[in-house]
Tab-separated table of C-alpha atoms in Angstrom:
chain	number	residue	atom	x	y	z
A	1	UNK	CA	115.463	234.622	-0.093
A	2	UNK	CA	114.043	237.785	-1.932
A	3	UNK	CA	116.982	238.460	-4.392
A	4	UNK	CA	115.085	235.776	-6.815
A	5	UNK	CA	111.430	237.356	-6.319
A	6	UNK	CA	110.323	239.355	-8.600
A	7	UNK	CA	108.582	242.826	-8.369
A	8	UNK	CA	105.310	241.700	-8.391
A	9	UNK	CA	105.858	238.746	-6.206
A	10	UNK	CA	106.995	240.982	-3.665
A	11	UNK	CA	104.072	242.880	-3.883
A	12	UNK	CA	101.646	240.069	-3.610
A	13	UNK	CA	103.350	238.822	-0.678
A	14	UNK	CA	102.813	242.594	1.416
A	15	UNK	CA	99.185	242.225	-0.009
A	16	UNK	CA	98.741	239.132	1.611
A	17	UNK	CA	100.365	240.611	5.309
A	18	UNK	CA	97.893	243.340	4.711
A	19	UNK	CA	100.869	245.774	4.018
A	20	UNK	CA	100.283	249.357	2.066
A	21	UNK	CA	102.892	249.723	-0.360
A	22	UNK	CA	101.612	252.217	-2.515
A	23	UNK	CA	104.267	254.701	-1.146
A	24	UNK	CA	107.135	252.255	-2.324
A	25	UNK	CA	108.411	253.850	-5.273
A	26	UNK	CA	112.006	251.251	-6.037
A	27	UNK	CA	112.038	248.055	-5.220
A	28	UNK	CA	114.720	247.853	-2.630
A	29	UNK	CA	111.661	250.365	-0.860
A	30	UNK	CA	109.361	246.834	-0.915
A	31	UNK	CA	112.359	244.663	-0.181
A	32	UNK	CA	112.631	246.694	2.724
A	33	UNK	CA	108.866	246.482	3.872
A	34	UNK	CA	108.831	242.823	3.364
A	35	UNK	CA	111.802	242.151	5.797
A	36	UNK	CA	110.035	244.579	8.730
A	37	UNK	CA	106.970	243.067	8.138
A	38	UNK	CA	108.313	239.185	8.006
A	39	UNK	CA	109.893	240.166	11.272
A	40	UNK	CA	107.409	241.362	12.911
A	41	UNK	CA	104.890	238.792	12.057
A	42	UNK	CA	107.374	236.095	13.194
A	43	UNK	CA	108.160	237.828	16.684
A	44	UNK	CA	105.019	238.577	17.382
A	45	UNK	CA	102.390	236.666	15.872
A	46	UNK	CA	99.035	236.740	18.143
A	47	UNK	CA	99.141	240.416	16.847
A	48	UNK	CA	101.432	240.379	13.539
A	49	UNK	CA	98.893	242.728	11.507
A	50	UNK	CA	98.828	245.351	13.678
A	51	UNK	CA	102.580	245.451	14.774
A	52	UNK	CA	103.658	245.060	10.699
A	53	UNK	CA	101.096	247.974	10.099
A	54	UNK	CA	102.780	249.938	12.790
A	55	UNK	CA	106.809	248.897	11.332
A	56	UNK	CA	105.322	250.025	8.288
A	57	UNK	CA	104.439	253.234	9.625
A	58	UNK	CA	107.575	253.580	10.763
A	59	UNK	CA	109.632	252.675	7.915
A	60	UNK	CA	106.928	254.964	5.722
A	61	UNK	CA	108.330	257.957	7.739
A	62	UNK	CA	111.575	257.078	7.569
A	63	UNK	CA	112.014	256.328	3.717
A	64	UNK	CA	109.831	259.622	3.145
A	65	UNK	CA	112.449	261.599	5.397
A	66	UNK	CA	115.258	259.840	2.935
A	67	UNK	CA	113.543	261.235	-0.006
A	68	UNK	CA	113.095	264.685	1.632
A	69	UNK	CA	116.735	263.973	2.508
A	70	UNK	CA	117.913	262.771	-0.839
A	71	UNK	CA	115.852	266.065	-2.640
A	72	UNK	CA	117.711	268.145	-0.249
A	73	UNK	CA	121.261	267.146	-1.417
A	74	UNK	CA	120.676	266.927	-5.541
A	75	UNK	CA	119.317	270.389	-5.020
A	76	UNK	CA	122.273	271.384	-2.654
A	77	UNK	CA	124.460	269.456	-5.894
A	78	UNK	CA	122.850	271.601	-8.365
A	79	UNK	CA	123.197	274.773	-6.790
A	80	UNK	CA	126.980	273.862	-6.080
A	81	UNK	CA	127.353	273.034	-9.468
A	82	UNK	CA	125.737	276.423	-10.544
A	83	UNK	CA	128.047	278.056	-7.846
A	84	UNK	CA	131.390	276.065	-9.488
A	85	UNK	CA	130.387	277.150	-12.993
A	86	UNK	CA	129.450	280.908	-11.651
A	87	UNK	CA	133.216	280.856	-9.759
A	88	UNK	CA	134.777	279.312	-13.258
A	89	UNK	CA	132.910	282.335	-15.075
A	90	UNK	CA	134.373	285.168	-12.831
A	91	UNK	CA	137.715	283.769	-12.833
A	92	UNK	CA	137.774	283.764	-16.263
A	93	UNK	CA	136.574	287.525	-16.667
A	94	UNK	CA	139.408	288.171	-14.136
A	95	UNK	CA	142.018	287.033	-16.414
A	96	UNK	CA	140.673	288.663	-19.437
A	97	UNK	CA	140.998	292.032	-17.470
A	98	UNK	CA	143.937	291.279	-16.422
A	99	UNK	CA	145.281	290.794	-19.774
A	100	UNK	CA	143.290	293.570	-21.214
A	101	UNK	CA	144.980	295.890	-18.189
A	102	UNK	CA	148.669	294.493	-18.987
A	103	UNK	CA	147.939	295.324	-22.716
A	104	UNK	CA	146.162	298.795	-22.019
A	105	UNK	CA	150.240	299.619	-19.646
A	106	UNK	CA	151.703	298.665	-22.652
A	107	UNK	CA	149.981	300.833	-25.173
A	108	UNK	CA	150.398	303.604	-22.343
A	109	UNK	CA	154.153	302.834	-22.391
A	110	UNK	CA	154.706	302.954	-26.130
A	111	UNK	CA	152.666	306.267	-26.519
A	112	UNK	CA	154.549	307.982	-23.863
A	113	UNK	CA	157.640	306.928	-25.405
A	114	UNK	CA	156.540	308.043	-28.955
A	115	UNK	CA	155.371	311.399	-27.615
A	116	UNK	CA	158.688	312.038	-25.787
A	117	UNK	CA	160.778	310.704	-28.883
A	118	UNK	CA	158.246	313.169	-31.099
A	119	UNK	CA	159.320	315.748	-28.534
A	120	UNK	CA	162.809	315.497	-29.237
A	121	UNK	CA	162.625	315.083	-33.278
A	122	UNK	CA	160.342	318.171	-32.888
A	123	UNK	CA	162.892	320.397	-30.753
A	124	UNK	CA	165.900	318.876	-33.121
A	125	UNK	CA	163.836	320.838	-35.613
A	126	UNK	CA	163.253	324.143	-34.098
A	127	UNK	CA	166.490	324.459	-32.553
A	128	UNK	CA	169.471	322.944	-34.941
A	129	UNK	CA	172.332	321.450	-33.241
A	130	UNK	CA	175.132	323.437	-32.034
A	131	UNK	CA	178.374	322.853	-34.267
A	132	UNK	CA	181.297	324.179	-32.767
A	133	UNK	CA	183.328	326.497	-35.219
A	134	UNK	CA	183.446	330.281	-36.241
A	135	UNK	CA	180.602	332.039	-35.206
A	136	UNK	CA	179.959	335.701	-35.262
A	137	UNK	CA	178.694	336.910	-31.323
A	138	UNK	CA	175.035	336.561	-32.599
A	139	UNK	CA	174.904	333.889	-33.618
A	140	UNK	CA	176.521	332.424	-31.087
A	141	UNK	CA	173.999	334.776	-28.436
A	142	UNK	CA	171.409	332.668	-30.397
A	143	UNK	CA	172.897	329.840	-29.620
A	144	UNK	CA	172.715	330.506	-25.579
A	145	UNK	CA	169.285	331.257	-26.355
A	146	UNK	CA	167.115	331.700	-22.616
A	147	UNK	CA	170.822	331.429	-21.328
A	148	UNK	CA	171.658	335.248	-21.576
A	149	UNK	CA	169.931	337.771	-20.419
A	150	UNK	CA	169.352	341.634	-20.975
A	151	UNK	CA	172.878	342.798	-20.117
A	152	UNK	CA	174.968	340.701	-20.948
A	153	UNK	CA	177.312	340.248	-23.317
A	154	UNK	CA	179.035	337.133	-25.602
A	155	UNK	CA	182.654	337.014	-23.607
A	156	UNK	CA	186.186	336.352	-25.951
A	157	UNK	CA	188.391	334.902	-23.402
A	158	UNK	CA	191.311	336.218	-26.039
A	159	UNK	CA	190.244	339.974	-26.848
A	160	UNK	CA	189.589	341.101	-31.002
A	161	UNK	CA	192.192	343.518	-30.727
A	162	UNK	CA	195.189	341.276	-29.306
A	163	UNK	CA	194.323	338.440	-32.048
A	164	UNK	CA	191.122	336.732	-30.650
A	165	UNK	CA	188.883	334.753	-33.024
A	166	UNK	CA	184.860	334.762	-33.289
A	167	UNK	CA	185.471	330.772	-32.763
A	168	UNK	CA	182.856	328.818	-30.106
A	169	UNK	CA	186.373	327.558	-28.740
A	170	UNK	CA	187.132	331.778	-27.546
A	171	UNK	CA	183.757	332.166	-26.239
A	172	UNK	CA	183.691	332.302	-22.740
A	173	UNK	CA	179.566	332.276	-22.691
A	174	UNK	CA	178.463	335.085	-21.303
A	175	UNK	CA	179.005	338.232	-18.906
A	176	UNK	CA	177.658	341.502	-17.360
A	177	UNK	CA	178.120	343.760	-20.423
A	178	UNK	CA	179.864	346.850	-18.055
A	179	UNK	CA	182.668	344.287	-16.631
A	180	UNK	CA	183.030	343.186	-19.983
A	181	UNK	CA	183.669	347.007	-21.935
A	182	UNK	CA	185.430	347.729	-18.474
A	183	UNK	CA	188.543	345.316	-18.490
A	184	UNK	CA	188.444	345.743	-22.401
A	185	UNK	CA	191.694	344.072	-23.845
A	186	UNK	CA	193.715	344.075	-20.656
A	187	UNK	CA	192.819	340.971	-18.612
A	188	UNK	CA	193.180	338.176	-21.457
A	189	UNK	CA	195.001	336.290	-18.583
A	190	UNK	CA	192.538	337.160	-16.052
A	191	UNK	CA	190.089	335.619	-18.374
A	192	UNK	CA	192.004	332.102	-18.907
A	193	UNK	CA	191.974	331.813	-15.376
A	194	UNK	CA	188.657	331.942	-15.539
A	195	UNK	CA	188.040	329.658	-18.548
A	196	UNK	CA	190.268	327.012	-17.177
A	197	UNK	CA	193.406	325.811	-18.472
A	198	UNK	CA	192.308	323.474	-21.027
A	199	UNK	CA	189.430	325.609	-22.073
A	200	UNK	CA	192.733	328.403	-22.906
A	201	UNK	CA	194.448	325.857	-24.861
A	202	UNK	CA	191.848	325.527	-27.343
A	203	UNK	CA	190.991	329.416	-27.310
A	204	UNK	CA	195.071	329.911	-28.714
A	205	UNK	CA	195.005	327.249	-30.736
A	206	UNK	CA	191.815	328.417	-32.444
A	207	UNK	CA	192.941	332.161	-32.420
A	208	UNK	CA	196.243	330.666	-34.079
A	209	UNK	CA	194.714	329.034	-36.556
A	210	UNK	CA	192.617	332.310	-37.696
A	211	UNK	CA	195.211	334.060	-39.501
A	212	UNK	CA	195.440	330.668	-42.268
A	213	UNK	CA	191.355	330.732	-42.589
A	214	UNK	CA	191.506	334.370	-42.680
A	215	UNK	CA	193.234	333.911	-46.017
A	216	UNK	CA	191.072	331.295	-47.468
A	217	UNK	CA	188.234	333.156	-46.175
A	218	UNK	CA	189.506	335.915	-48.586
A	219	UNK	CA	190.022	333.352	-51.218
A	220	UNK	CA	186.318	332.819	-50.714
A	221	UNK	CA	187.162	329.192	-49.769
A	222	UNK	CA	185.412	329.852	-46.048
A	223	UNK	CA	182.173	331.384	-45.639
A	224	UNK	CA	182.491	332.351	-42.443
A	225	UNK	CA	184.720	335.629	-41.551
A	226	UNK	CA	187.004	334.324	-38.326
A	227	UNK	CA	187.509	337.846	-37.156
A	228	UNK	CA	184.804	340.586	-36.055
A	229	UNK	CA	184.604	342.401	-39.597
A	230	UNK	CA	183.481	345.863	-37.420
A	231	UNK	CA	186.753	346.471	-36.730
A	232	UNK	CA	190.372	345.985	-38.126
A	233	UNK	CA	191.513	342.581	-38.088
A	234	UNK	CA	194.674	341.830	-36.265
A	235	UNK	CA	196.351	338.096	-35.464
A	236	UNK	CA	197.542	336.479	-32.313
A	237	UNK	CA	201.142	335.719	-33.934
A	238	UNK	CA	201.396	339.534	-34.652
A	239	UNK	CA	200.525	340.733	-31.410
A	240	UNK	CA	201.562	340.652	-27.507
A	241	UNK	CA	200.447	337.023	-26.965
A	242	UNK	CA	202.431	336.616	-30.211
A	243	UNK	CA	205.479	337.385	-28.566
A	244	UNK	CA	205.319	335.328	-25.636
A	245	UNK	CA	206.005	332.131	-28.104
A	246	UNK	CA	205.452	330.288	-30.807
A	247	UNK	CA	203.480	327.262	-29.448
A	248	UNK	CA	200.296	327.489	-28.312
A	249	UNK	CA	201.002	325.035	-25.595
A	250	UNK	CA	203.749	328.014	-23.678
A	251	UNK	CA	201.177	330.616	-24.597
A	252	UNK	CA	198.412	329.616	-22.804
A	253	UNK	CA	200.328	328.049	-19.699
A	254	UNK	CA	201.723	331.561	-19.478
A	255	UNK	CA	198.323	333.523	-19.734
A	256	UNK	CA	197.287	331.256	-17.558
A	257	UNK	CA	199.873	331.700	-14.565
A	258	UNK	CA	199.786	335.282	-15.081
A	259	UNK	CA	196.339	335.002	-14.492
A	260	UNK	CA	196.751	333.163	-11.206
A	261	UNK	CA	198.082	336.176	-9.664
A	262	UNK	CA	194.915	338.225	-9.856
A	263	UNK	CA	193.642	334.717	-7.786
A	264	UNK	CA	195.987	335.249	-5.313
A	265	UNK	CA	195.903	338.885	-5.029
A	266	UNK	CA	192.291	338.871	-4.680
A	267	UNK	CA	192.866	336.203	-1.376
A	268	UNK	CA	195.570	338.710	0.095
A	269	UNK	CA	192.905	341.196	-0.337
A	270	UNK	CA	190.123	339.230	1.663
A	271	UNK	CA	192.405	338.175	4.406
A	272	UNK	CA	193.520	341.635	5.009
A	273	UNK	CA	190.123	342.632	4.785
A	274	UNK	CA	189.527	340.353	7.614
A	275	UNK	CA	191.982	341.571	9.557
A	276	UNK	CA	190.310	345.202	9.795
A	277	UNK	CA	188.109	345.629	12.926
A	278	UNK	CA	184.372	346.123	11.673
């Protein structure tokens, strides 16, 4: 029983089977010995020093190739360790760019949106808004801006001389400047046709409404003239359109269907034309 022997007993007892132990570096090492060499000297006793020298040999090799073994895995341990802590490192950089990239989007985001909002305040500021009202032809050929082109010119859907007002509502944008001196005051239906029904409404109700602020603007009460002041000012009420009727809603249905004739004159015209062998 060698749990109750000491070290050094142990020791003695390999000394006296003639056992090296120097190599033995724990004690379960000379535990171990001991056994292999008790065995061996009770198997085989007519030559028990020579076969314990040779288990000893043996075990010698075997406990050296456990160190070797043993050296071997702490170092594989440690360099898995240093592997871990390398992988912990990198995964740690990988979420600080990550959040660094989400936050350098987001500063991208809110710039672009402060440049494009800085955009807008900037072209409020050059370029005032458009308030619909009287408006003299240039300033309302401001107002188009790139819009109009050399040639044109600002189109009254209701002529100056039959009662039509410089109002945004009796603009019809803008036209080639030779139809426009061409039809001169003759077409006013031709035109609501063109401007749309609802669009004609507002053009009579406007022109209407010019001969009242006509007066104020005399008063000096308005500051802006309603009629072109290069020419003598005249009023719907007072003039053909005036005659048709007293609403603005007949008026401008009636311009309007009158106008719808040129629409279907112009169709007879093209199927006709079609007709004619080339």
């Amino acid at each position: 029983d060698m749990e109750g022997m000491s070290t050094r007993e142990i020791m003695f007892e390999l000394k006296l089977l003639g056992v090296e132990y120097s190599h033995c570096l724990e004690r379960h090492e000379l535990v171990a010995l001991l056994l292999v060499s008790n065995t061996n000297s009770i198997s085989e006793p007519e030559d028990g020093l020579s076969s314990c020298k040779d288990a000893s040999g043996a075990l010698c090799e075997l406990l050296s190739e456990l160190r070797t073994v043993q050296t071997e895995y702490q170092e594989l341990k440690r360099e898995n360790a240093e592997v871990q802590q390398m992988l912990k490192a990198s995964y740690a950089r990988n979420e600080e760019m990550e959040r660094r990239l989400a936050g350098i989007k987001e500063d991208c985001l809110k710039l672009k949106l402060k440049l494009c909002d800085d955009a807008k305040k900037r072209n409020s500021k050059d370029k005032p808004a458009f308030k619909p009202g009287y408006m003299s032809r240039q300033a309302y050929r401001k107002h188009l801006g790139e819009h109009i082109d050399v040639g044109q010119d600002v189109y009254h859907i209701i002529a100056h001389s039959n009662g039509g007002v410089d109002h945004s509502d009796n603009y019809l944008f803008a036209l080639g400047e030779s139809w426009n001196r061409a039809i001169s005051d003759n077409f006013d239906d031709f035109n609501c046709v063109l401007a749309g029904k609802a669009r004609t409404l507002k053009a009579i109700k406007a022109c209407m409404k010019g001969r009242e602020d006509y007066k104020l603007y005399q008063q000096g009460k308005l500051n802006v003239c309603p009629y072109d002041k290069r020419g003598e000012v005249k009023f719907l009420q007072e003039g053909c359109h005036g005659k048709i009727s007293e609403t603005a809603e007949v008026i401008a249905d009636t311009l309007f269907t009158r106008g719808q004739r040129y629409q279907r004159a112009m169709r007879h015209m093209l199927r006709e034309e079609s007709k004619r062998p080339n």
